[in-house]
Amino acid sequence: MKKPGVSFAQPRPLIRWSVHAAIVILLTALTQIGGLAWLAAMLLSRRFRGTRRAIAVLAMFVPLYGLGSALASVAAPVFGRVPLPCLAEQGATMHMQSMLYCVLNRQYVVPELKTAALALAAHMNSSFPGTTTLTLDGNFPFFDGFALLPHLSHSDGRKLDIAFYYNDVAGVFRDGETRSPLGYFAFEQPREGAASPCEGRDDVVTMRWDLAALQSLWSPMALEEKRTSEAIRWLSDEGRAYGIAKIFVEPHLAERLGVSAETIKFQGCRAARHDDHIHIQVSK
């Protein structure tokens, strides 16, 4: 029996707003501007109620997000960042590995890093005709210190990941292809006796994921060692003239590829593995 003075109202508004808050936080973390697009869609659909409002929010979010992304590419230079090429255009030697990176606004870098990446791509195509260099995560378009999850260091426009180059099972170079769908997490496993600075560690807080269950799902391609080693060599040598200050490569892989330089570094045992891509950054 309901007692006088005691409210049994259902907390549906609180739950609804909690869900929207979670969506805004998630979209902001994934895309930087998606949370604002969702809030704008909620504001514009406020005259609807119930299911109709939910549909209206979803319908409005997509074009608003698209518009926001287009405006971001125009406004990013004000914040010192420029977008990398998203599509494989005729004659181009570099583009993002997947359009998903561009959809999520993760293709932005400072101008000097874009210049360095384009110079690398031009060199690779000159040294190995018919070679396209694929870029992975860069940075968001706005604000230093806004982390590009799951990365911790991609927060100032000065970091960029580059995909490895691969051969098929017959040893033929596969231009513009990677083992995994997004270019990440297809790890090159250490060979017997190779350098293993993290062996035996059991860190509680770590991003060094082996993702063993996924490895058998990737395409049966092999690392194209000549191109990958030449890319790292160029970055550590000629790349210094373009401001390349650090290159993260797993020690066992640098050893296998025969590359060494002051700028080639190990990222540490708590950071993500770097035997599935090349991480580069320019100095400030």
mmCIF file of C-alpha atoms in Angstrom:
data_model
loop_
_atom_site.group_PDB
_atom_site.id
_atom_site.type_symbol
_atom_site.label_atom_id
_atom_site.label_comp_id
_atom_site.label_asym_id
_atom_site.label_seq_id
_atom_site.Cartn_x
_atom_site.Cartn_y
_atom_site.Cartn_z
ATOM 1 C CA MET A 1 0.000 0.000 0.000
ATOM 2 C CA LYS A 2 1.267 3.441 -0.931
ATOM 3 C CA LYS A 3 2.195 5.479 2.135
ATOM 4 C CA PRO A 4 1.174 9.144 2.352
ATOM 5 C CA GLY A 5 4.038 11.527 1.531
ATOM 6 C CA VAL A 6 6.217 8.848 -0.094
ATOM 7 C CA SER A 7 6.847 9.071 -3.857
ATOM 8 C CA PHE A 8 7.087 5.895 -5.914
ATOM 9 C CA ALA A 9 7.690 7.671 -9.244
ATOM 10 C CA GLN A 10 9.707 5.595 -11.715
ATOM 11 C CA PRO A 11 13.211 6.983 -12.341
ATOM 12 C CA ARG A 12 12.802 6.776 -16.122
ATOM 13 C CA PRO A 13 13.947 10.354 -16.870
ATOM 14 C CA LEU A 14 17.119 9.742 -14.824
ATOM 15 C CA ILE A 15 17.822 6.491 -16.672
ATOM 16 C CA ARG A 16 17.163 8.135 -20.039
ATOM 17 C CA TRP A 17 19.502 11.034 -19.337
ATOM 18 C CA SER A 18 22.131 8.653 -17.959
ATOM 19 C CA VAL A 19 22.028 6.719 -21.228
ATOM 20 C CA HIS A 20 22.395 9.905 -23.246
ATOM 21 C CA ALA A 21 25.267 11.057 -21.040
ATOM 22 C CA ALA A 22 27.037 7.719 -21.591
ATOM 23 C CA ILE A 23 26.546 8.025 -25.360
ATOM 24 C CA VAL A 24 27.931 11.574 -25.368
ATOM 25 C CA ILE A 25 30.997 10.488 -23.375
ATOM 26 C CA LEU A 26 31.595 7.470 -25.618
ATOM 27 C CA LEU A 27 31.211 9.442 -28.854
ATOM 28 C CA THR A 28 33.492 12.172 -27.552
ATOM 29 C CA ALA A 29 36.154 9.643 -26.569
ATOM 30 C CA LEU A 30 35.953 7.885 -29.949
ATOM 31 C CA THR A 31 35.616 10.856 -32.310
ATOM 32 C CA GLN A 32 36.131 14.073 -30.298
ATOM 33 C CA ILE A 33 33.170 15.825 -31.986
ATOM 34 C CA GLY A 34 30.556 13.052 -31.919
ATOM 35 C CA GLY A 35 29.301 14.003 -28.468
ATOM 36 C CA LEU A 36 28.512 17.534 -29.631
ATOM 37 C CA ALA A 37 26.662 16.156 -32.672
ATOM 38 C CA TRP A 38 24.560 13.927 -30.402
ATOM 39 C CA LEU A 39 23.712 16.843 -28.103
ATOM 40 C CA ALA A 40 22.715 18.943 -31.122
ATOM 41 C CA ALA A 41 20.494 16.118 -32.396
ATOM 42 C CA MET A 42 18.822 15.884 -28.964
ATOM 43 C CA LEU A 43 18.214 19.626 -28.923
ATOM 44 C CA LEU A 44 16.717 19.698 -32.418
ATOM 45 C CA SER A 45 14.449 16.728 -31.709
ATOM 46 C CA ARG A 46 13.061 17.951 -28.386
ATOM 47 C CA ARG A 47 9.544 18.469 -29.793
ATOM 48 C CA PHE A 48 9.211 14.723 -30.365
ATOM 49 C CA ARG A 49 8.321 12.249 -27.627
ATOM 50 C CA GLY A 50 9.027 8.612 -26.884
ATOM 51 C CA THR A 51 10.088 6.337 -29.712
ATOM 52 C CA ARG A 52 9.644 9.105 -32.280
ATOM 53 C CA ARG A 53 12.257 11.204 -30.487
ATOM 54 C CA ALA A 54 14.731 8.339 -30.371
ATOM 55 C CA ILE A 55 14.326 7.841 -34.123
ATOM 56 C CA ALA A 56 14.639 11.590 -34.713
ATOM 57 C CA VAL A 57 17.846 11.790 -32.687
ATOM 58 C CA LEU A 58 19.403 8.943 -34.672
ATOM 59 C CA ALA A 59 18.231 10.404 -37.986
ATOM 60 C CA MET A 60 19.630 13.835 -37.179
ATOM 61 C CA PHE A 61 22.874 12.622 -35.652
ATOM 62 C CA VAL A 62 24.288 11.146 -38.869
ATOM 63 C CA PRO A 63 24.099 14.323 -41.020
ATOM 64 C CA LEU A 64 25.094 16.524 -38.079
ATOM 65 C CA TYR A 65 28.143 14.364 -37.433
ATOM 66 C CA GLY A 66 29.029 14.403 -41.118
ATOM 67 C CA LEU A 67 28.738 18.182 -41.182
ATOM 68 C CA GLY A 68 30.824 18.453 -38.028
ATOM 69 C CA SER A 69 33.555 16.265 -39.520
ATOM 70 C CA ALA A 70 33.621 18.351 -42.696
ATOM 71 C CA LEU A 71 33.879 21.559 -40.671
ATOM 72 C CA ALA A 72 36.627 19.981 -38.552
ATOM 73 C CA SER A 73 38.828 19.504 -41.623
ATOM 74 C CA VAL A 74 38.408 23.212 -42.376
ATOM 75 C CA ALA A 75 38.946 24.400 -38.813
ATOM 76 C CA ALA A 76 41.779 22.051 -37.819
ATOM 77 C CA PRO A 77 44.552 24.233 -39.325
ATOM 78 C CA VAL A 78 43.590 26.959 -36.850
ATOM 79 C CA PHE A 79 44.654 24.475 -34.173
ATOM 80 C CA GLY A 80 47.856 23.616 -36.041
ATOM 81 C CA ARG A 81 46.699 20.337 -37.574
ATOM 82 C CA VAL A 82 45.972 19.098 -41.078
ATOM 83 C CA PRO A 83 44.247 15.947 -42.355
ATOM 84 C CA LEU A 84 46.107 13.107 -44.023
ATOM 85 C CA PRO A 85 44.760 11.712 -47.323
ATOM 86 C CA CYS A 86 41.825 9.387 -46.718
ATOM 87 C CA LEU A 87 41.285 7.855 -50.153
ATOM 88 C CA ALA A 88 43.518 6.016 -52.575
ATOM 89 C CA GLU A 89 43.637 8.540 -55.410
ATOM 90 C CA GLN A 90 45.325 7.838 -58.724
ATOM 91 C CA GLY A 91 49.048 8.464 -58.489
ATOM 92 C CA ALA A 92 48.991 8.911 -54.707
ATOM 93 C CA THR A 93 51.611 7.001 -52.727
ATOM 94 C CA MET A 94 50.011 7.370 -49.267
ATOM 95 C CA HIS A 95 46.554 7.231 -47.736
ATOM 96 C CA MET A 96 44.785 6.035 -44.594
ATOM 97 C CA GLN A 97 44.602 2.259 -44.281
ATOM 98 C CA SER A 98 40.837 2.383 -43.732
ATOM 99 C CA MET A 99 38.140 5.021 -44.192
ATOM 100 C CA LEU A 100 37.099 4.205 -40.620
ATOM 101 C CA TYR A 101 40.015 6.301 -39.360
ATOM 102 C CA CYS A 102 38.643 9.298 -41.249
ATOM 103 C CA VAL A 103 35.057 8.626 -40.170
ATOM 104 C CA LEU A 104 36.319 8.752 -36.585
ATOM 105 C CA ASN A 105 38.407 11.914 -37.190
ATOM 106 C CA ARG A 106 41.693 10.204 -36.368
ATOM 107 C CA GLN A 107 43.658 11.347 -39.442
ATOM 108 C CA TYR A 108 45.027 14.687 -38.204
ATOM 109 C CA VAL A 109 48.677 15.633 -37.637
ATOM 110 C CA VAL A 110 50.801 18.773 -37.508
ATOM 111 C CA PRO A 111 51.908 19.978 -40.978
ATOM 112 C CA GLU A 112 55.545 18.950 -40.502
ATOM 113 C CA LEU A 113 54.525 15.378 -39.694
ATOM 114 C CA LYS A 114 52.351 15.214 -42.810
ATOM 115 C CA THR A 115 55.301 16.456 -44.857
ATOM 116 C CA ALA A 116 57.523 13.767 -43.339
ATOM 117 C CA ALA A 117 54.972 11.019 -43.992
ATOM 118 C CA LEU A 118 54.526 12.101 -47.616
ATOM 119 C CA ALA A 119 58.298 12.192 -48.081
ATOM 120 C CA LEU A 120 58.564 8.670 -46.690
ATOM 121 C CA ALA A 121 55.837 7.466 -49.048
ATOM 122 C CA ALA A 122 57.547 9.111 -52.029
ATOM 123 C CA HIS A 123 60.849 7.476 -51.098
ATOM 124 C CA MET A 124 59.262 4.054 -50.701
ATOM 125 C CA ASN A 125 57.547 4.283 -54.084
ATOM 126 C CA SER A 126 60.796 5.472 -55.671
ATOM 127 C CA SER A 127 62.806 2.638 -54.109
ATOM 128 C CA PHE A 128 60.113 0.021 -54.704
ATOM 129 C CA PRO A 129 57.881 1.170 -57.602
ATOM 130 C CA GLY A 130 54.220 0.465 -57.014
ATOM 131 C CA THR A 131 54.421 0.779 -53.222
ATOM 132 C CA THR A 132 51.696 2.551 -51.270
ATOM 133 C CA THR A 133 52.335 3.596 -47.676
ATOM 134 C CA LEU A 134 49.329 3.172 -45.394
ATOM 135 C CA THR A 135 48.817 5.381 -42.357
ATOM 136 C CA LEU A 136 46.896 4.336 -39.243
ATOM 137 C CA ASP A 137 45.989 6.396 -36.176
ATOM 138 C CA GLY A 138 47.122 10.002 -36.169
ATOM 139 C CA ASN A 139 45.393 12.440 -33.824
ATOM 140 C CA PHE A 140 42.084 14.247 -33.373
ATOM 141 C CA PRO A 141 41.641 17.635 -35.077
ATOM 142 C CA PHE A 142 41.542 19.845 -31.976
ATOM 143 C CA PHE A 143 43.272 20.553 -28.656
ATOM 144 C CA ASP A 144 46.553 19.263 -27.265
ATOM 145 C CA GLY A 145 46.181 16.835 -24.389
ATOM 146 C CA PHE A 146 43.015 15.195 -25.761
ATOM 147 C CA ALA A 147 44.074 11.524 -25.875
ATOM 148 C CA LEU A 148 43.256 9.381 -28.888
ATOM 149 C CA LEU A 149 42.185 6.180 -27.143
ATOM 150 C CA PRO A 150 43.511 3.546 -26.747
ATOM 151 C CA HIS A 151 46.748 5.467 -27.344
ATOM 152 C CA LEU A 152 48.095 7.551 -24.514
ATOM 153 C CA SER A 153 50.619 9.613 -26.482
ATOM 154 C CA HIS A 154 48.608 10.577 -29.598
ATOM 155 C CA SER A 155 47.403 13.832 -28.077
ATOM 156 C CA ASP A 156 49.351 16.690 -29.657
ATOM 157 C CA GLY A 157 49.258 16.072 -33.405
ATOM 158 C CA ARG A 158 52.901 14.962 -33.459
ATOM 159 C CA LYS A 159 52.383 11.206 -33.489
ATOM 160 C CA LEU A 160 51.438 8.894 -36.344
ATOM 161 C CA ASP A 161 51.303 5.134 -36.828
ATOM 162 C CA ILE A 162 52.312 3.585 -40.137
ATOM 163 C CA ALA A 163 51.302 0.108 -41.274
ATOM 164 C CA PHE A 164 53.801 -2.591 -42.098
ATOM 165 C CA TYR A 165 54.231 -3.798 -45.677
ATOM 166 C CA TYR A 166 53.245 -7.401 -46.438
ATOM 167 C CA ASN A 167 53.743 -10.291 -48.863
ATOM 168 C CA ASP A 168 51.216 -13.019 -49.593
ATOM 169 C CA VAL A 169 51.931 -16.693 -48.905
ATOM 170 C CA ALA A 170 53.686 -16.971 -52.287
ATOM 171 C CA GLY A 171 56.067 -14.150 -51.352
ATOM 172 C CA VAL A 172 54.450 -11.593 -53.676
ATOM 173 C CA PHE A 173 54.121 -8.046 -52.341
ATOM 174 C CA ARG A 174 50.499 -7.071 -51.625
ATOM 175 C CA ASP A 175 50.311 -3.330 -52.130
ATOM 176 C CA GLY A 176 47.781 -1.511 -49.953
ATOM 177 C CA GLU A 177 46.946 -4.589 -47.879
ATOM 178 C CA THR A 178 47.520 -5.489 -44.233
ATOM 179 C CA ARG A 179 47.151 -8.709 -42.296
ATOM 180 C CA SER A 180 44.454 -7.390 -39.973
ATOM 181 C CA PRO A 181 41.417 -5.343 -41.067
ATOM 182 C CA LEU A 182 42.687 -2.138 -39.415
ATOM 183 C CA GLY A 183 46.431 -2.697 -39.625
ATOM 184 C CA TYR A 184 46.828 -3.256 -35.885
ATOM 185 C CA PHE A 185 47.167 -6.312 -33.627
ATOM 186 C CA ALA A 186 48.729 -8.685 -36.196
ATOM 187 C CA PHE A 187 51.883 -9.111 -34.143
ATOM 188 C CA GLU A 188 55.228 -10.340 -35.426
ATOM 189 C CA GLN A 189 56.193 -12.875 -32.796
ATOM 190 C CA PRO A 190 59.756 -12.920 -31.420
ATOM 191 C CA ARG A 191 61.927 -15.645 -32.854
ATOM 192 C CA GLU A 192 63.841 -18.008 -30.620
ATOM 193 C CA GLY A 193 66.679 -16.232 -28.879
ATOM 194 C CA ALA A 194 65.466 -12.762 -29.890
ATOM 195 C CA ALA A 195 65.534 -9.784 -27.537
ATOM 196 C CA SER A 196 62.593 -9.988 -25.099
ATOM 197 C CA PRO A 197 62.890 -7.195 -22.525
ATOM 198 C CA CYS A 198 59.376 -7.823 -21.198
ATOM 199 C CA GLU A 199 59.684 -11.579 -20.738
ATOM 200 C CA GLY A 200 58.635 -12.736 -17.283
ATOM 201 C CA ARG A 201 56.888 -9.505 -16.323
ATOM 202 C CA ASP A 202 53.369 -9.612 -14.936
ATOM 203 C CA ASP A 203 52.327 -5.970 -14.737
ATOM 204 C CA VAL A 204 48.879 -5.355 -13.274
ATOM 205 C CA VAL A 205 48.407 -2.090 -15.151
ATOM 206 C CA THR A 206 49.499 -2.543 -18.755
ATOM 207 C CA MET A 207 48.408 -2.020 -22.345
ATOM 208 C CA ARG A 208 50.797 -4.647 -23.661
ATOM 209 C CA TRP A 209 48.106 -6.971 -24.972
ATOM 210 C CA ASP A 210 49.178 -10.118 -26.827
ATOM 211 C CA LEU A 211 45.626 -10.825 -28.088
ATOM 212 C CA ALA A 212 46.605 -14.427 -28.758
ATOM 213 C CA ALA A 213 43.027 -15.470 -29.579
ATOM 214 C CA LEU A 214 42.947 -13.078 -32.554
ATOM 215 C CA GLN A 215 46.208 -14.024 -34.232
ATOM 216 C CA SER A 216 44.819 -17.018 -36.126
ATOM 217 C CA LEU A 217 42.024 -14.857 -37.583
ATOM 218 C CA TRP A 218 44.300 -12.600 -39.616
ATOM 219 C CA SER A 219 45.242 -13.105 -43.248
ATOM 220 C CA PRO A 220 48.143 -15.557 -43.749
ATOM 221 C CA MET A 221 50.518 -12.888 -45.011
ATOM 222 C CA ALA A 222 54.150 -12.380 -44.087
ATOM 223 C CA LEU A 223 56.011 -9.221 -43.224
ATOM 224 C CA GLU A 224 57.716 -7.734 -46.296
ATOM 225 C CA GLU A 225 61.049 -7.220 -44.611
ATOM 226 C CA LYS A 226 62.858 -5.269 -47.341
ATOM 227 C CA ARG A 227 60.245 -2.532 -47.523
ATOM 228 C CA THR A 228 59.578 -2.418 -43.782
ATOM 229 C CA SER A 229 63.277 -2.217 -42.895
ATOM 230 C CA GLU A 230 63.875 0.443 -45.558
ATOM 231 C CA ALA A 231 60.996 2.526 -44.204
ATOM 232 C CA ILE A 232 62.437 2.397 -40.689
ATOM 233 C CA ARG A 233 65.948 3.101 -41.993
ATOM 234 C CA TRP A 234 64.737 6.148 -43.937
ATOM 235 C CA LEU A 235 62.797 7.465 -40.962
ATOM 236 C CA SER A 236 65.814 7.128 -38.684
ATOM 237 C CA ASP A 237 68.213 8.686 -41.206
ATOM 238 C CA GLU A 238 66.761 11.045 -43.834
ATOM 239 C CA GLY A 239 63.666 11.423 -41.687
ATOM 240 C CA ARG A 240 65.615 13.407 -39.122
ATOM 241 C CA ALA A 241 65.769 16.310 -41.577
ATOM 242 C CA TYR A 242 61.956 16.317 -41.465
ATOM 243 C CA GLY A 243 61.910 16.435 -37.667
ATOM 244 C CA ILE A 244 61.438 12.713 -36.943
ATOM 245 C CA ALA A 245 62.604 12.424 -33.338
ATOM 246 C CA LYS A 246 61.336 9.003 -32.234
ATOM 247 C CA ILE A 247 60.459 5.722 -33.883
ATOM 248 C CA PHE A 248 58.942 2.988 -31.752
ATOM 249 C CA VAL A 249 59.738 -0.538 -32.899
ATOM 250 C CA GLU A 250 59.819 -3.674 -30.792
ATOM 251 C CA PRO A 251 63.470 -4.627 -30.025
ATOM 252 C CA HIS A 252 63.180 -8.142 -31.451
ATOM 253 C CA LEU A 253 61.813 -6.730 -34.712
ATOM 254 C CA ALA A 254 64.481 -4.039 -35.027
ATOM 255 C CA GLU A 255 67.041 -6.786 -34.470
ATOM 256 C CA ARG A 256 65.416 -9.011 -37.098
ATOM 257 C CA LEU A 257 65.239 -6.206 -39.667
ATOM 258 C CA GLY A 258 68.779 -5.057 -38.986
ATOM 259 C CA VAL A 259 67.901 -1.464 -38.123
ATOM 260 C CA SER A 260 69.399 0.595 -35.339
ATOM 261 C CA ALA A 261 69.707 4.288 -34.642
ATOM 262 C CA GLU A 262 69.447 6.770 -31.810
ATOM 263 C CA THR A 263 65.873 7.599 -32.801
ATOM 264 C CA ILE A 264 64.711 3.949 -32.831
ATOM 265 C CA LYS A 265 63.426 3.314 -29.345
ATOM 266 C CA PHE A 266 61.552 0.787 -27.221
ATOM 267 C CA GLN A 267 58.252 2.146 -25.902
ATOM 268 C CA GLY A 268 58.403 0.203 -22.627
ATOM 269 C CA CYS A 269 56.677 -2.868 -21.243
ATOM 270 C CA ARG A 270 53.453 -1.201 -20.150
ATOM 271 C CA ALA A 271 52.690 0.424 -23.495
ATOM 272 C CA ALA A 272 51.096 -1.347 -26.448
ATOM 273 C CA ARG A 273 53.228 -3.674 -28.540
ATOM 274 C CA HIS A 274 54.954 -2.136 -31.540
ATOM 275 C CA ASP A 275 55.635 -5.197 -33.646
ATOM 276 C CA ASP A 276 52.405 -4.689 -35.621
ATOM 277 C CA HIS A 277 53.065 -1.117 -36.836
ATOM 278 C CA ILE A 278 55.624 1.690 -36.867
ATOM 279 C CA HIS A 279 55.079 4.644 -34.532
ATOM 280 C CA ILE A 280 56.744 7.920 -35.471
ATOM 281 C CA GLN A 281 56.735 11.370 -33.918
ATOM 282 C CA VAL A 282 58.223 14.738 -34.712
ATOM 283 C CA SER A 283 59.928 17.043 -32.253
ATOM 284 C CA LYS A 284 58.332 20.221 -30.980
#
